[in-house]
């Protein structure tokens, strides 16, 4: 039986072996890895979902992340952004950048999995304008 979806894990070139090892350890035949440099790369496909996990921890990554989301997300792509709040003023700056090409809303804790939600983790869903 073939998997119904493909999961593409992306990161910088030097982390590709680690991603590949995680796929092997988790026996995930529907997963593959691809280099994605936020400053320069794009993808050769339009993802259904992009999951950004703790991607806004460093303010110098905000512009590259907003740019790569714009380049990679298609009209139907759902972007899920989860992060631990650290510096509110920095986070506001990222959302100002993201809002240039995306609409988004927060996913309230009551709508999150009861075991997985946390008071210091925030989740947003976005789509291209």
N, CA, C and O atoms as a DFTB+ gen file, in Angstrom:
516 C
 N C O
     1  1       0.842      -1.189       0.000
     2  2       0.000       0.000       0.000
     3  2       0.883       1.249       0.000
     4  3       1.764       1.392       0.849
     5  1       0.649       2.132      -0.936
     6  2       1.411       3.364      -1.062
     7  2       0.880       4.422      -0.085
     8  3      -0.328       4.514       0.133
     9  1       1.786       5.221       0.503
    10  2       1.322       6.326       1.359
    11  2       0.489       7.305       0.543
    12  3       0.693       7.459      -0.661
    13  1      -0.443       7.959       1.207
    14  2      -1.319       8.913       0.531
    15  2      -0.685      10.286       0.388
    16  3      -1.192      11.130      -0.350
    17  1       0.404      10.513       1.077
    18  2       1.059      11.814       0.988
    19  2       2.562      11.636       1.105
    20  3       3.063      10.591       1.520
    21  1       3.258      12.689       0.727
    22  2       4.709      12.724       0.861
    23  2       5.061      13.864       1.803
    24  3       4.503      14.957       1.710
    25  1       5.979      13.601       2.700
    26  2       6.464      14.607       3.627
    27  2       7.869      14.997       3.178
    28  3       8.732      14.137       3.002
    29  1       8.092      16.285       2.994
    30  2       9.404      16.779       2.597
    31  2       9.969      17.584       3.760
    32  3       9.427      18.621       4.142
    33  1      11.063      17.086       4.310
    34  2      11.741      17.777       5.401
    35  2      12.830      18.642       4.798
    36  3      13.615      18.161       3.981
    37  1      12.895      19.895       5.180
    38  2      13.881      20.805       4.604
    39  2      14.735      21.434       5.693
    40  3      14.301      21.621       6.829
    41  1      15.952      21.750       5.310
    42  2      16.862      22.476       6.199
    43  2      18.085      22.890       5.393
    44  3      18.155      22.683       4.182
    45  1      19.039      23.474       6.092
    46  2      20.297      23.860       5.467
    47  2      21.072      22.604       5.071
    48  3      20.846      21.524       5.616
    49  1      21.981      22.762       4.123
    50  2      22.751      21.632       3.579
    51  2      23.402      20.784       4.665
    52  3      23.354      19.555       4.603
    53  1      24.006      21.423       5.653
    54  2      24.749      20.669       6.669
    55  2      23.850      19.821       7.573
    56  3      24.349      18.939       8.271
    57  1      22.549      20.066       7.573
    58  2      21.633      19.288       8.413
    59  2      20.878      18.198       7.660
    60  3      20.113      17.443       8.261
    61  1      21.087      18.113       6.356
    62  2      20.406      17.096       5.552
    63  2      20.710      15.673       6.047
    64  3      19.781      14.871       6.140
    65  1      21.965      15.320       6.370
    66  2      22.219      13.960       6.879
    67  2      21.439      13.641       8.159
    68  3      20.981      12.513       8.342
    69  1      21.292      14.614       9.026
    70  2      20.517      14.395      10.252
    71  2      19.042      14.135       9.928
    72  3      18.429      13.239      10.508
    73  1      18.480      14.907       9.015
    74  2      17.092      14.675       8.607
    75  2      16.931      13.289       7.994
    76  3      15.966      12.581       8.283
    77  1      17.885      12.909       7.144
    78  2      17.827      11.588       6.517
    79  2      17.891      10.489       7.568
    80  3      17.162       9.501       7.479
    81  1      18.740      10.651       8.542
    82  2      18.854       9.656       9.627
    83  2      17.546       9.551      10.407
    84  3      17.136       8.450      10.776
    85  1      16.895      10.666      10.658
    86  2      15.606      10.641      11.359
    87  2      14.556       9.887      10.561
    88  3      13.739       9.166      11.132
    89  1      14.574      10.048       9.259
    90  2      13.637       9.305       8.403
    91  2      13.903       7.806       8.536
    92  3      12.974       7.011       8.677
    93  1      15.175       7.434       8.490
    94  2      15.532       6.017       8.608
    95  2      15.135       5.454       9.967
    96  3      14.565       4.365      10.037
    97  1      15.422       6.168      11.035
    98  2      15.099       5.696      12.386
    99  2      13.600       5.560      12.603
   100  3      13.156       4.713      13.378
   101  1      12.822       6.392      11.921
   102  2      11.367       6.366      12.095
   103  2      10.651       5.564      11.016
   104  3       9.422       5.537      10.962
   105  1      11.430       4.911      10.161
   106  2      10.861       4.075       9.104
   107  2       9.724       4.816       8.395
   108  3       8.577       4.369       8.384
   109  1      10.070       5.947       7.811
   110  2       9.087       6.822       7.164
   111  2       9.284       6.790       5.650
   112  3       9.933       7.678       5.097
   113  1       8.735       5.782       4.974
   114  2       8.965       5.658       3.530
   115  2       8.347       6.779       2.704
   116  3       8.731       6.976       1.551
   117  1       7.405       7.511       3.269
   118  2       6.774       8.612       2.536
   119  2       7.465       9.955       2.789
   120  3       6.947      11.004       2.406
   121  1       8.632       9.920       3.432
   122  2       9.358      11.159       3.728
   123  2      10.634      11.228       2.890
   124  3      11.260      10.213       2.584
   125  1      10.994      12.451       2.532
   126  2      12.258      12.693       1.839
   127  2      12.820      14.009       2.335
   128  3      12.122      14.782       2.992
   129  1      14.065      14.262       2.025
   130  2      14.708      15.491       2.469
   131  2      15.083      16.340       1.266
   132  3      15.319      15.834       0.169
   133  1      15.132      17.632       1.499
   134  2      15.527      18.569       0.455
   135  2      16.188      19.774       1.115
   136  3      15.700      20.292       2.120
   137  1      17.280      20.203       0.551
   138  2      17.932      21.420       1.029
   139  2      17.024      22.599       0.725
   140  3      16.454      22.690      -0.363
   141  1      16.892      23.502       1.689
   142  2      16.127      24.726       1.462
   143  2      16.800      25.855       2.230
   144  3      16.605      26.011       3.436
   145  1      17.581      26.625       1.521
   146  2      18.219      27.812       2.088
   147  2      17.205      28.941       1.976
   148  3      16.793      29.307       0.876
   149  1      16.811      29.484       3.101
   150  2      15.759      30.504       3.107
   151  2      16.148      31.742       2.314
   152  3      15.276      32.475       1.848
   153  1      17.430      31.982       2.156
   154  2      17.879      33.186       1.451
   155  2      17.834      33.053      -0.067
   156  3      17.721      34.055      -0.773
   157  1      17.922      31.817      -0.576
   158  2      18.082      31.682      -2.021
   159  2      17.193      30.645      -2.682
   160  3      16.857      30.790      -3.857
   161  1      16.804      29.604      -1.964
   162  2      16.149      28.461      -2.596
   163  2      14.641      28.601      -2.677
   164  3      14.017      29.413      -1.994
   165  1      14.087      27.770      -3.543
   166  2      12.652      27.567      -3.658
   167  2      12.454      26.061      -3.787
   168  3      13.398      25.297      -3.585
   169  1      11.263      25.632      -4.115
   170  2      11.015      24.205      -4.316
   171  2      10.486      23.993      -5.721
   172  3      10.055      24.935      -6.386
   173  1      10.523      22.757      -6.160
   174  2      10.012      22.434      -7.486
   175  2       8.599      21.866      -7.418
   176  3       8.137      21.217      -8.357
   177  1       7.924      22.111      -6.314
   178  2       6.554      21.645      -6.121
   179  2       5.820      22.650      -5.241
   180  3       6.441      23.475      -4.571
   181  1       4.508      22.572      -5.252
   182  2       3.692      23.441      -4.398
   183  2       3.160      22.600      -3.242
   184  3       2.323      21.723      -3.456
   185  1       3.628      22.851      -2.027
   186  2       3.187      22.028      -0.897
   187  2       1.737      22.317      -0.501
   188  3       1.237      23.430      -0.662
   189  1       1.087      21.291       0.016
   190  2      -0.251      21.470       0.572
   191  2      -0.173      22.157       1.926
   192  3      -0.993      23.014       2.256
   193  1       0.835      21.760       2.706
   194  2       1.026      22.301       4.054
   195  2       2.506      22.593       4.255
   196  3       3.368      21.812       3.852
   197  1       2.784      23.723       4.881
   198  2       4.137      24.042       5.337
   199  2       4.047      24.173       6.845
   200  3       3.228      24.933       7.362
   201  1       4.885      23.434       7.546
   202  2       4.942      23.511       9.000
   203  2       6.261      24.164       9.388
   204  3       7.335      23.649       9.075
   205  1       6.172      25.289      10.064
   206  2       7.358      25.991      10.550
   207  2       7.372      25.811      12.064
   208  3       6.502      26.312      12.775
   209  1       8.367      25.094      12.531
   210  2       8.465      24.797      13.956
   211  2       9.594      25.609      14.575
   212  3      10.768      25.383      14.284
   213  1       9.227      26.551      15.429
   214  2      10.181      27.410      16.133
   215  2      11.124      28.127      15.173
   216  3      12.331      28.198      15.407
   217  1      10.558      28.656      14.092
   218  2      11.360      29.291      13.063
   219  2      11.585      30.780      13.235
   220  3      12.269      31.391      12.415
   221  1      11.029      31.385      14.277
   222  2      11.188      32.840      14.419
   223  2      11.966      33.210      15.682
   224  3      11.814      34.309      16.213
   225  1      12.808      32.275      16.160
   226  2      13.559      32.521      17.394
   227  2      14.634      33.582      17.238
   228  3      15.028      34.210      18.221
   229  1      15.119      33.793      16.012
   230  2      16.187      34.769      15.782
   231  2      15.693      35.841      14.817
   232  3      15.240      35.531      13.715
   233  1      15.781      37.084      15.228
   234  2      15.228      38.170      14.417
   235  2      15.909      38.301      13.056
   236  3      15.289      38.781      12.108
   237  1      17.177      37.883      12.940
   238  2      17.849      37.980      11.640
   239  2      17.316      36.957      10.636
   240  3      17.653      37.026       9.454
   241  1      16.492      36.016      11.086
   242  2      15.869      35.036      10.193
   243  2      14.477      35.450       9.731
   244  3      13.898      34.798       8.863
   245  1      13.936      36.516      10.292
   246  2      12.558      36.898       9.976
   247  2      12.353      37.224       8.499
   248  3      11.429      36.708       7.870
   249  1      13.203      38.069       7.951
   250  2      13.051      38.427       6.535
   251  2      13.263      37.220       5.622
   252  3      12.457      37.002       4.716
   253  1      14.329      36.420       5.829
   254  2      14.483      35.235       4.979
   255  2      13.309      34.257       5.088
   256  3      12.907      33.672       4.082
   257  1      12.754      34.071       6.290
   258  2      11.608      33.172       6.442
   259  2      10.390      33.727       5.721
   260  3       9.718      32.989       5.000
   261  1      10.092      34.999       5.895
   262  2       8.947      35.601       5.200
   263  2       9.131      35.486       3.695
   264  3       8.174      35.205       2.973
   265  1      10.348      35.700       3.217
   266  2      10.623      35.622       1.778
   267  2      10.450      34.210       1.237
   268  3       9.831      34.020       0.189
   269  1      10.996      33.207       1.947
   270  2      10.892      31.840       1.440
   271  2       9.452      31.342       1.494
   272  3       9.032      30.586       0.618
   273  1       8.699      31.745       2.492
   274  2       7.286      31.361       2.522
   275  2       6.556      31.935       1.313
   276  3       5.714      31.271       0.708
   277  1       6.888      33.169       0.971
   278  2       6.280      33.795      -0.212
   279  2       6.659      33.039      -1.483
   280  3       5.814      32.828      -2.353
   281  1       7.930      32.628      -1.597
   282  2       8.386      31.916      -2.791
   283  2       7.814      30.504      -2.897
   284  3       7.531      30.038      -4.001
   285  1       7.642      29.824      -1.782
   286  2       7.296      28.399      -1.789
   287  2       5.791      28.149      -1.706
   288  3       5.282      27.244      -2.368
   289  1       5.085      28.922      -0.916
   290  2       3.651      28.669      -0.720
   291  2       2.863      29.023      -1.970
   292  3       3.096      30.055      -2.600
   293  1       1.936      28.157      -2.312
   294  2       1.044      28.419      -3.424
   295  2      -0.291      28.976      -2.933
   296  3      -0.479      29.214      -1.740
   297  1      -1.192      29.175      -3.853
   298  2      -2.497      29.759      -3.520
   299  2      -3.290      28.890      -2.548
   300  3      -4.092      29.405      -1.769
   301  1      -3.071      27.578      -2.588
   302  2      -3.831      26.668      -1.724
   303  2      -3.024      26.148      -0.540
   304  3      -3.528      25.340       0.241
   305  1      -1.783      26.598      -0.395
   306  2      -0.921      26.103       0.676
   307  2      -1.367      26.651       2.029
   308  3      -1.643      27.842       2.178
   309  1      -1.429      25.765       2.993
   310  2      -1.724      26.125       4.378
   311  2      -0.400      26.175       5.129
   312  3       0.349      25.198       5.122
   313  1      -0.101      27.298       5.775
   314  2       1.130      27.451       6.544
   315  2       0.773      27.398       8.024
   316  3      -0.051      28.176       8.504
   317  1       1.402      26.472       8.739
   318  2       1.243      26.385      10.190
   319  2       2.556      26.803      10.826
   320  3       3.608      26.233      10.538
   321  1       2.488      27.792      11.683
   322  2       3.663      28.349      12.344
   323  2       3.491      28.154      13.845
   324  3       2.559      28.690      14.445
   325  1       4.387      27.391      14.440
   326  2       4.366      27.173      15.890
   327  2       5.686      27.674      16.461
   328  3       6.753      27.407      15.909
   329  1       5.604      28.396      17.560
   330  2       6.836      28.929      18.143
   331  2       6.651      29.194      19.621
   332  3       5.536      29.376      20.109
   333  1       7.781      29.210      20.323
   334  2       7.800      29.586      21.728
   335  2       8.048      31.086      21.797
   336  3       8.994      31.595      21.196
   337  1       7.205      31.782      22.524
   338  2       7.363      33.226      22.641
   339  2       8.595      33.549      23.478
   340  3       8.789      33.032      24.578
   341  1       9.425      34.433      22.903
   342  2      10.645      34.835      23.600
   343  2      10.730      36.356      23.741
   344  3      10.749      36.887      24.852
   345  1      10.781      37.055      22.588
   346  2      10.884      38.516      22.595
   347  2       9.708      39.048      21.777
   348  3       9.728      39.005      20.547
   349  1       8.700      39.542      22.463
   350  2       7.458      39.948      21.805
   351  2       7.685      40.963      20.697
   352  3       7.089      40.844      19.626
   353  1       8.529      41.953      20.928
   354  2       8.746      42.988      19.909
   355  2       9.355      42.387      18.638
   356  3       9.030      42.828      17.535
   357  1      10.223      41.398      18.774
   358  2      10.772      40.719      17.597
   359  2       9.682      39.949      16.861
   360  3       9.622      39.967      15.632
   361  1       8.830      39.279      17.612
   362  2       7.752      38.494      17.001
   363  2       6.799      39.399      16.226
   364  3       6.340      39.032      15.145
   365  1       6.503      40.561      16.761
   366  2       5.640      41.523      16.075
   367  2       6.262      41.916      14.739
   368  3       5.560      42.050      13.737
   369  1       7.568      42.098      14.727
   370  2       8.250      42.452      13.479
   371  2       8.108      41.343      12.439
   372  3       7.883      41.633      11.264
   373  1       8.235      40.069      12.850
   374  2       8.048      38.985      11.888
   375  2       6.632      39.011      11.327
   376  3       6.448      38.896      10.115
   377  1       5.640      39.160      12.179
   378  2       4.253      39.137      11.704
   379  2       3.959      40.307      10.766
   380  3       3.134      40.185       9.860
   381  1       4.627      41.431      10.979
   382  2       4.479      42.553      10.041
   383  2       5.033      42.166       8.669
   384  3       4.434      42.501       7.647
   385  1       6.154      41.473       8.635
   386  2       6.723      41.004       7.362
   387  2       5.820      39.954       6.714
   388  3       5.554      40.008       5.514
   389  1       5.359      39.009       7.515
   390  2       4.527      37.916       6.999
   391  2       3.227      38.457       6.428
   392  3       2.712      37.942       5.435
   393  1       2.702      39.490       7.056
   394  2       1.396      40.034       6.636
   395  2       1.447      40.733       5.276
   396  3       0.400      41.045       4.710
   397  1       2.633      40.982       4.748
   398  2       2.730      41.614       3.432
   399  2       2.162      40.730       2.336
   400  3       1.644      41.234       1.340
   401  1       2.252      39.402       2.510
   402  2       1.788      38.478       1.473
   403  2       0.833      37.401       1.980
   404  3       0.354      36.581       1.197
   405  1       0.552      37.396       3.282
   406  2      -0.274      36.352       3.878
   407  2      -1.328      36.948       4.808
   408  3      -1.124      37.992       5.427
   409  1      -2.441      36.260       4.883
   410  2      -3.381      36.502       5.966
   411  2      -3.174      35.355       6.949
   412  3      -2.808      34.251       6.547
   413  1      -3.404      35.607       8.216
   414  2      -3.177      34.564       9.209
   415  2      -4.023      34.841      10.445
   416  3      -4.526      35.946      10.650
   417  1      -4.159      33.817      11.247
   418  2      -4.874      33.929      12.521
   419  2      -4.257      32.943      13.496
   420  3      -3.628      31.962      13.100
   421  1      -4.448      33.220      14.770
   422  2      -3.927      32.299      15.770
   423  2      -4.892      31.127      15.940
   424  3      -6.096      31.253      15.718
   425  1      -4.339      30.002      16.333
   426  2      -5.146      28.839      16.683
   427  2      -5.199      28.812      18.200
   428  3      -4.189      28.586      18.866
   429  1      -6.365      29.040      18.729
   430  2      -6.557      29.170      20.173
   431  2      -6.206      27.870      20.888
   432  3      -6.398      26.789      20.333
   433  1      -5.697      27.965      22.107
   434  2      -5.373      26.751      22.866
   435  2      -6.550      25.769      22.963
   436  3      -6.343      24.556      22.942
   437  1      -7.746      26.270      23.066
   438  2      -8.918      25.388      23.159
   439  2      -9.098      24.550      21.897
   440  3      -9.731      23.495      21.936
   441  1      -8.541      25.017      20.772
   442  2      -8.638      24.289      19.503
   443  2      -7.413      23.414      19.232
   444  3      -7.333      22.767      18.188
   445  1      -6.472      23.392      20.156
   446  2      -5.273      22.576      20.018
   447  2      -5.439      21.273      20.806
   448  3      -6.305      21.163      21.674
   449  1      -4.613      20.311      20.494
   450  2      -4.654      19.028      21.185
   451  2      -4.412      19.260      22.680
   452  3      -3.458      19.954      23.034
   453  1      -5.235      18.707      23.559
   454  2      -5.111      18.999      24.995
   455  2      -3.790      18.567      25.614
   456  3      -3.336      19.185      26.577
   457  1      -3.170      17.535      25.094
   458  2      -1.893      17.071      25.646
   459  2      -0.726      17.887      25.087
   460  3       0.275      18.086      25.775
   461  1      -0.847      18.356      23.853
   462  2       0.263      19.013      23.175
   463  2       0.307      20.530      23.374
   464  3       1.362      21.138      23.190
   465  1      -0.786      21.138      23.736
   466  2      -0.785      22.604      23.869
   467  2       0.015      23.026      25.104
   468  3       0.186      22.269      26.059
   469  1       0.494      24.261      25.037
   470  2       1.301      24.814      26.119
   471  2       1.062      26.315      26.161
   472  3       0.834      26.942      25.127
   473  1       1.114      26.883      27.339
   474  2       0.827      28.316      27.460
   475  2       1.905      29.200      26.854
   476  3       1.654      30.377      26.594
   477  1       3.103      28.661      26.622
   478  2       4.156      29.489      26.032
   479  2       4.448      29.141      24.568
   480  3       5.398      29.662      23.983
   481  1       3.633      28.264      23.979
   482  2       3.756      27.917      22.565
   483  2       2.555      28.499      21.831
   484  3       1.411      28.296      22.238
   485  1       2.817      29.216      20.759
   486  2       1.754      29.851      19.984
   487  2       1.709      29.218      18.603
   488  3       2.745      28.881      18.029
   489  1       0.498      29.059      18.072
   490  2       0.312      28.439      16.773
   491  2      -0.536      29.370      15.911
   492  3      -1.580      29.859      16.343
   493  1      -0.068      29.609      14.682
   494  2      -0.789      30.441      13.736
   495  2      -0.980      29.665      12.428
   496  3      -0.158      28.826      12.058
   497  1      -2.061      29.962      11.756
   498  2      -2.323      29.405      10.427
   499  2      -2.366      30.548       9.447
   500  3      -3.007      31.568       9.702
   501  1      -1.684      30.386       8.318
   502  2      -1.670      31.438       7.313
   503  2      -1.890      30.901       5.913
   504  3      -1.653      29.725       5.633
   505  1      -2.347      31.785       5.041
   506  2      -2.521      31.491       3.618
   507  2      -2.145      32.736       2.832
   508  3      -2.254      33.857       3.328
   509  1      -1.699      32.521       1.597
   510  2      -1.343      33.659       0.747
   511  2      -2.563      34.544       0.497
   512  3      -3.697      34.071       0.426
   513  1      -2.294      35.827       0.369
   514  2      -3.364      36.774       0.045
   515  2      -3.785      36.590      -1.386
   516  3      -4.677      37.292      -1.862
